[in-house]
Amino acid sequence: MSQDLKEDIYLDYPSSHFLDTSDIICHELRTPLTAIQGVLKLLKYQQFGTLSEEGQHLLDMAERNATRLTRLANSIDHQNSSIGALISVAEIETLKLENDLFSGFNQQEFFLHYQPIISTAENHQIIGFEALARWQHPSKGLISPTIFIPLAERVGLIQQLGLYWLQQACEQLKYWQQEFPSDCPLTMNVNLSTAQLSSHDFSHQVEKIIHATGIAPHTLKLEVTESALIENQDIALETFIDLQRIGVQIYVDDFGTGYSSLSRLQDLPFDALKIDQSFIRSQNWTISEAILLLASRLGLDVVAEGIETPKELYKLTSLGCEKMQGYLFSKPLTSQEAGQLLEGDARISFFLQ
Ligand code: C2E
Ligand code: MG
Ligand code: MG
């Protein structure tokens, strides 16, 4: 620590000249922390009433931050100057990435790729796309959504990012619907995070985007994972009902990999199930068949994802699955590449590959 800073601190503590600087820093850290941790405990044990999902999320974040500061105070206390005792290299990387998310959002480093969804009943015609988020990091290159989505959820940026992607996807959809008109207009699937569903005005935001872009609501399909059916049940239910009123369709993504109760499928306004690619990869046709049967009984549509081989295509077709996506047909594409595909006859010529 510089001499100047030491002197500044000592000026605030005229009677504490006998104290070491580290004692003062510790004192400065611990005094507010004691009060903060007290309030956090009261909140945790619901002394101020039940928290909303968003409130719970903020509480978790505050608890993590308080723990970090406590660790810092302990480390200074024990004169432990090793940064490794405070925070691991992996944690530093994660913190840096979390920080970069904010600048990345402002610098427009996020964009969407689009993976075609085809219909076997319509001669392998492209009936729509799934929008998949990508992050072009300035030094780390392309980062997978499986890495940055959980981070964006943790730092509370997912709501803003999610709305940004929704807006982009709807604008792109409107453009393609106008460029490639059809009796059965192209559709767009957009993934949602559970945290987005717990935001009270989410459905209102969706309505505004639909209105602004002028797409027909039923051409937008929002994908939620099974965990959304388990977590924050009350607010999510309200949101699902609002979305249904707006006319947007709701798909259950990665179906069969979570632990939701099957009866929730009947209670909630879902339109389709997506068979998770793990069942395709493991050639688990019994599960795929059971999902198709369940969906048909409940009047739900089905899309199978992760189709990579002709064998998988034929097997699923024989089980009655008509909508699919996967590398066999196309990898996720840039908007330009997807537009070029639509400019052809929009029929995926994977047999020729
Ligand atoms: P998901 O929604 O289940 O998306 C399917 C994932 O499988 C995508 O990975 C896609 O690129 C990949 N995929 C498609 N076909 C095949 C195939 O034939 N073989 C294999 N091995 N993989 C295939 P991606 O783009 O890395 O996305 C991973 C997950 O990240 C998504 O899983 C979704 O849960 C999440 N995600 C992506 N974009 C968004 C977004 O905009 N918002 C939110 N909340 N989550 C997103
Ligand atoms: Mg999905
Ligand atoms: Mg999926």
Short mmCIF file of C-alpha atoms in Angstrom, two decimals, residues 14-307:
data_model
loop_
_atom_site.label_atom_id
_atom_site.label_comp_id
_atom_site.label_asym_id
_atom_site.label_seq_id
_atom_site.Cartn_x
_atom_site.Cartn_y
_atom_site.Cartn_z
CA PRO A 14 -6.43 9.93 14.76
CA SER A 15 -6.63 7.82 17.91
CA SER A 16 -5.60 4.61 16.19
CA HIS A 17 -1.98 5.26 15.38
CA PHE A 18 -1.06 2.06 17.16
CA LEU A 19 -3.15 0.09 14.66
CA ASP A 20 -1.63 -1.49 11.62
CA THR A 21 -3.16 -0.49 8.26
CA SER A 22 -4.41 -4.03 7.74
CA ASP A 23 -6.30 -3.83 11.07
CA ILE A 24 -8.04 -0.68 9.89
CA ILE A 25 -8.97 -2.20 6.54
CA CYS A 26 -10.30 -5.26 8.35
CA HIS A 27 -12.30 -3.07 10.68
CA GLU A 28 -13.69 -1.09 7.75
CA LEU A 29 -14.71 -4.31 6.02
CA ARG A 30 -16.13 -6.13 9.02
CA THR A 31 -18.19 -3.31 10.53
CA PRO A 32 -20.62 -2.85 7.61
CA LEU A 33 -20.46 -6.58 6.85
CA THR A 34 -21.85 -7.50 10.26
CA ALA A 35 -24.91 -5.34 9.66
CA ILE A 36 -25.30 -6.50 6.04
CA GLN A 37 -25.06 -10.17 7.01
CA GLY A 38 -27.62 -9.60 9.77
CA VAL A 39 -30.12 -8.17 7.30
CA LEU A 40 -29.39 -10.90 4.76
CA LYS A 41 -30.13 -13.54 7.43
CA LEU A 42 -33.43 -11.85 8.31
CA LEU A 43 -34.35 -11.81 4.63
CA LYS A 44 -33.31 -15.44 4.21
CA TYR A 45 -35.43 -16.59 7.13
CA GLN A 46 -38.35 -14.57 5.73
CA GLN A 47 -38.55 -12.17 8.66
CA PHE A 48 -39.65 -9.51 6.17
CA GLY A 49 -42.08 -11.80 4.37
CA THR A 50 -41.63 -14.10 1.39
CA LEU A 51 -39.36 -12.96 -1.39
CA SER A 52 -40.28 -12.98 -5.06
CA GLU A 53 -38.10 -15.09 -7.38
CA GLU A 54 -36.28 -11.95 -8.45
CA GLY A 55 -35.80 -10.95 -4.80
CA GLN A 56 -34.44 -14.41 -4.00
CA HIS A 57 -32.04 -14.12 -6.92
CA LEU A 58 -30.78 -10.75 -5.66
CA LEU A 59 -30.46 -12.15 -2.13
CA ASP A 60 -28.33 -15.03 -3.44
CA MET A 61 -26.09 -12.55 -5.22
CA ALA A 62 -25.77 -10.35 -2.12
CA GLU A 63 -24.90 -13.41 0.01
CA ARG A 64 -22.20 -14.46 -2.42
CA ASN A 65 -20.73 -10.94 -2.40
CA ALA A 66 -20.79 -10.75 1.40
CA THR A 67 -18.98 -14.11 1.55
CA ARG A 68 -16.34 -12.77 -0.83
CA LEU A 69 -15.75 -9.74 1.37
CA THR A 70 -15.58 -11.90 4.48
CA ARG A 71 -12.93 -14.05 2.84
CA LEU A 72 -11.01 -10.89 1.95
CA ALA A 73 -11.20 -9.65 5.56
CA ASN A 74 -10.06 -13.05 6.90
CA SER A 75 -7.18 -13.16 4.50
CA ILE A 76 -5.99 -9.66 5.47
CA ASP A 77 -6.46 -10.59 9.12
CA HIS A 78 -4.12 -13.53 8.77
CA GLN A 79 -1.64 -11.44 6.80
CA ASN A 80 -2.13 -13.82 3.98
CA SER A 81 -0.96 -11.96 0.95
CA SER A 82 -1.41 -14.84 -1.45
CA ILE A 83 -4.18 -14.00 -3.91
CA GLY A 84 -4.68 -17.74 -4.37
CA ALA A 85 -6.03 -17.97 -0.83
CA LEU A 86 -8.70 -15.45 -1.69
CA ILE A 87 -9.83 -16.60 -5.04
CA SER A 88 -8.91 -19.41 -7.41
CA VAL A 89 -7.66 -18.89 -10.95
CA ALA A 90 -10.91 -20.37 -12.29
CA GLU A 91 -12.92 -17.94 -10.16
CA ILE A 92 -10.87 -15.02 -11.48
CA GLU A 93 -11.56 -16.16 -15.07
CA THR A 94 -15.27 -16.40 -14.33
CA LEU A 95 -15.30 -12.97 -12.70
CA LYS A 96 -13.49 -11.48 -15.69
CA LEU A 97 -15.98 -13.10 -18.05
CA GLU A 98 -18.91 -11.88 -15.95
CA ASN A 99 -17.48 -8.40 -16.17
CA ASP A 100 -16.92 -8.71 -19.92
CA LEU A 101 -20.60 -9.59 -20.35
CA PHE A 102 -21.59 -6.01 -19.58
CA SER A 103 -19.11 -4.45 -21.98
CA GLY A 104 -19.96 -7.14 -24.54
CA PHE A 105 -23.62 -6.17 -24.35
CA ASN A 106 -22.80 -2.48 -24.85
CA GLN A 107 -20.36 -3.26 -27.68
CA GLN A 108 -22.94 -5.48 -29.43
CA GLU A 109 -20.74 -8.58 -29.28
CA PHE A 110 -23.82 -10.82 -28.97
CA PHE A 111 -25.72 -12.05 -31.99
CA LEU A 112 -27.89 -14.92 -33.13
CA HIS A 113 -27.38 -17.96 -35.29
CA TYR A 114 -30.37 -19.71 -36.81
CA GLN A 115 -30.82 -23.46 -37.11
CA PRO A 116 -33.45 -24.65 -39.61
CA ILE A 117 -36.34 -26.81 -38.41
CA ILE A 118 -37.63 -29.03 -41.19
CA SER A 119 -40.84 -30.94 -41.81
CA THR A 120 -40.60 -34.47 -43.19
CA ALA A 121 -44.31 -34.24 -44.04
CA GLU A 122 -43.49 -31.32 -46.34
CA ASN A 123 -40.64 -32.85 -48.28
CA HIS A 124 -37.98 -31.65 -45.83
CA GLN A 125 -39.02 -28.07 -46.30
CA ILE A 126 -37.73 -25.49 -43.82
CA ILE A 127 -40.72 -24.51 -41.71
CA GLY A 128 -38.86 -22.32 -39.28
CA PHE A 129 -35.69 -21.67 -37.31
CA GLU A 130 -34.39 -21.84 -33.76
CA ALA A 131 -32.50 -18.69 -32.76
CA LEU A 132 -29.30 -19.57 -30.85
CA ALA A 133 -27.28 -16.91 -29.04
CA ARG A 134 -23.57 -16.44 -29.71
CA TRP A 135 -20.89 -14.26 -28.10
CA GLN A 136 -17.95 -13.05 -30.14
CA HIS A 137 -15.54 -12.18 -27.34
CA PRO A 138 -12.83 -9.69 -28.41
CA SER A 139 -9.92 -11.84 -27.13
CA LYS A 140 -11.40 -15.29 -26.42
CA GLY A 141 -13.24 -15.71 -29.74
CA LEU A 142 -16.63 -17.37 -30.02
CA ILE A 143 -18.01 -18.42 -26.61
CA SER A 144 -20.72 -21.06 -26.26
CA PRO A 145 -24.10 -20.14 -24.76
CA THR A 146 -23.72 -23.08 -22.37
CA ILE A 147 -20.95 -21.00 -20.75
CA PHE A 148 -22.24 -17.44 -20.95
CA ILE A 149 -25.98 -17.98 -20.34
CA PRO A 150 -25.46 -19.23 -16.74
CA LEU A 151 -23.09 -16.29 -16.11
CA ALA A 152 -25.60 -13.80 -17.50
CA GLU A 153 -28.20 -15.37 -15.21
CA ARG A 154 -25.88 -15.03 -12.24
CA VAL A 155 -25.09 -11.37 -12.77
CA GLY A 156 -28.70 -10.49 -13.56
CA LEU A 157 -28.09 -9.53 -17.20
CA ILE A 158 -30.17 -12.29 -18.75
CA GLN A 159 -33.42 -10.30 -18.79
CA GLN A 160 -31.90 -7.53 -20.89
CA LEU A 161 -29.97 -9.91 -23.13
CA GLY A 162 -33.00 -12.14 -23.57
CA LEU A 163 -35.20 -9.25 -24.68
CA TYR A 164 -32.49 -8.06 -27.06
CA TRP A 165 -32.31 -11.52 -28.70
CA LEU A 166 -36.09 -11.78 -28.82
CA GLN A 167 -36.29 -8.43 -30.60
CA GLN A 168 -33.53 -9.46 -33.06
CA ALA A 169 -35.17 -12.82 -33.76
CA CYS A 170 -38.61 -11.28 -34.35
CA GLU A 171 -37.18 -8.62 -36.68
CA GLN A 172 -35.34 -11.32 -38.63
CA LEU A 173 -38.49 -13.44 -38.77
CA LYS A 174 -40.58 -10.55 -40.09
CA TYR A 175 -37.98 -9.86 -42.76
CA TRP A 176 -37.92 -13.51 -43.92
CA GLN A 177 -41.71 -13.78 -43.82
CA GLN A 178 -41.90 -10.79 -46.16
CA GLU A 179 -39.08 -11.99 -48.42
CA PHE A 180 -40.34 -15.57 -48.60
CA PRO A 181 -44.14 -15.41 -48.27
CA SER A 182 -46.04 -18.67 -47.89
CA ASP A 183 -49.50 -19.89 -46.86
CA CYS A 184 -47.76 -21.36 -43.88
CA PRO A 185 -45.42 -18.54 -42.75
CA LEU A 186 -41.98 -19.27 -41.36
CA THR A 187 -41.74 -19.57 -37.60
CA MET A 188 -39.06 -18.66 -35.05
CA ASN A 189 -38.17 -20.52 -31.85
CA VAL A 190 -36.49 -18.43 -29.16
CA ASN A 191 -34.99 -19.92 -25.97
CA LEU A 192 -35.93 -18.42 -22.62
CA SER A 193 -34.14 -18.56 -19.31
CA THR A 194 -36.14 -19.42 -16.23
CA ALA A 195 -35.16 -16.04 -14.77
CA GLN A 196 -36.95 -14.27 -17.63
CA LEU A 197 -40.22 -15.95 -16.76
CA SER A 198 -40.07 -14.64 -13.22
CA SER A 199 -40.02 -11.06 -14.40
CA HIS A 200 -43.55 -9.70 -13.91
CA ASP A 201 -43.67 -7.67 -17.10
CA PHE A 202 -42.06 -10.25 -19.39
CA SER A 203 -45.29 -11.08 -21.25
CA HIS A 204 -45.95 -7.36 -21.70
CA GLN A 205 -42.47 -6.96 -23.24
CA VAL A 206 -43.15 -9.88 -25.59
CA GLU A 207 -46.43 -8.26 -26.63
CA LYS A 208 -44.64 -4.97 -27.34
CA ILE A 209 -42.02 -6.70 -29.53
CA ILE A 210 -44.69 -8.61 -31.45
CA HIS A 211 -46.60 -5.40 -32.02
CA ALA A 212 -43.49 -3.43 -33.05
CA THR A 213 -42.24 -6.06 -35.50
CA GLY A 214 -45.71 -6.92 -36.84
CA ILE A 215 -45.28 -10.73 -36.79
CA ALA A 216 -48.31 -12.96 -36.25
CA PRO A 217 -48.05 -14.09 -32.58
CA HIS A 218 -48.46 -17.80 -33.38
CA THR A 219 -45.32 -17.71 -35.55
CA LEU A 220 -43.24 -17.06 -32.42
CA LYS A 221 -42.43 -20.13 -30.30
CA LEU A 222 -40.83 -19.62 -26.92
CA GLU A 223 -38.76 -22.53 -25.60
CA VAL A 224 -38.61 -23.17 -21.87
CA THR A 225 -36.79 -26.02 -20.15
CA GLU A 226 -38.41 -28.34 -17.67
CA SER A 227 -36.75 -26.53 -14.77
CA ALA A 228 -39.01 -23.55 -15.55
CA LEU A 229 -41.95 -25.81 -14.70
CA ILE A 230 -40.48 -26.62 -11.32
CA GLU A 231 -38.98 -23.29 -10.23
CA ASN A 232 -41.01 -20.15 -9.49
CA GLN A 233 -44.28 -21.91 -10.22
CA ASP A 234 -46.66 -19.04 -9.44
CA ILE A 235 -45.13 -16.27 -11.50
CA ALA A 236 -44.21 -18.65 -14.31
CA LEU A 237 -47.80 -19.86 -14.43
CA GLU A 238 -49.07 -16.27 -14.68
CA THR A 239 -46.55 -15.58 -17.46
CA PHE A 240 -47.50 -18.76 -19.36
CA ILE A 241 -51.17 -17.84 -19.22
CA ASP A 242 -50.45 -14.29 -20.43
CA LEU A 243 -48.32 -15.61 -23.28
CA GLN A 244 -51.09 -17.97 -24.29
CA ARG A 245 -53.54 -15.03 -24.28
CA ILE A 246 -51.18 -13.11 -26.57
CA GLY A 247 -51.18 -16.12 -28.91
CA VAL A 248 -47.49 -17.03 -28.64
CA GLN A 249 -46.70 -20.76 -28.59
CA ILE A 250 -44.74 -22.39 -25.80
CA TYR A 251 -42.38 -25.34 -26.35
CA VAL A 252 -40.83 -27.51 -23.66
CA ASP A 253 -37.14 -27.84 -24.58
CA ASP A 254 -34.92 -30.83 -23.74
CA PHE A 255 -38.01 -32.76 -22.73
CA GLY A 256 -37.33 -35.86 -20.63
CA THR A 257 -34.09 -34.62 -19.08
CA GLY A 258 -35.62 -32.74 -16.14
CA TYR A 259 -37.76 -33.89 -13.27
CA SER A 260 -41.02 -32.09 -13.86
CA SER A 261 -44.19 -33.86 -12.92
CA LEU A 262 -46.02 -35.09 -15.97
CA SER A 263 -49.30 -33.69 -14.70
CA ARG A 264 -47.85 -30.17 -15.10
CA LEU A 265 -47.82 -30.81 -18.83
CA GLN A 266 -51.58 -31.07 -18.78
CA ASP A 267 -52.08 -28.09 -16.45
CA LEU A 268 -49.85 -25.64 -18.30
CA PRO A 269 -50.58 -24.12 -21.72
CA PHE A 270 -47.85 -25.84 -23.74
CA ASP A 271 -47.99 -26.39 -27.47
CA ALA A 272 -45.07 -28.72 -28.17
CA LEU A 273 -42.33 -30.92 -26.72
CA LYS A 274 -38.78 -31.05 -28.03
CA ILE A 275 -37.20 -34.50 -27.74
CA ASP A 276 -33.76 -33.95 -26.24
CA GLN A 277 -30.79 -34.86 -28.39
CA SER A 278 -29.39 -37.16 -25.68
CA PHE A 279 -32.16 -39.67 -26.48
CA ILE A 280 -31.27 -39.54 -30.17
CA ARG A 281 -27.52 -39.83 -29.45
CA SER A 282 -28.07 -42.89 -27.26
CA GLN A 283 -30.48 -44.38 -29.83
CA ASN A 284 -33.08 -44.56 -27.11
CA TRP A 285 -36.04 -45.09 -29.42
CA THR A 286 -38.29 -46.38 -26.64
CA ILE A 287 -38.15 -43.00 -24.89
CA SER A 288 -38.60 -41.12 -28.17
CA GLU A 289 -41.63 -43.25 -28.98
CA ALA A 290 -43.07 -42.71 -25.49
CA ILE A 291 -42.67 -38.93 -25.81
CA LEU A 292 -44.39 -38.99 -29.22
CA LEU A 293 -47.25 -41.02 -27.77
CA LEU A 294 -47.60 -38.79 -24.72
CA ALA A 295 -47.58 -35.66 -26.90
CA SER A 296 -50.19 -37.09 -29.24
CA ARG A 297 -52.49 -37.97 -26.30
CA LEU A 298 -52.08 -34.46 -24.88
CA GLY A 299 -52.59 -32.85 -28.29
CA LEU A 300 -49.05 -31.44 -28.39
CA ASP A 301 -46.72 -31.09 -31.34
CA VAL A 302 -43.21 -32.66 -31.26
CA VAL A 303 -39.83 -31.53 -32.61
CA ALA A 304 -36.82 -33.85 -32.35
CA GLU A 305 -33.44 -32.18 -32.06
CA GLY A 306 -29.87 -33.27 -32.70
CA ILE A 307 -30.53 -35.44 -35.77
#
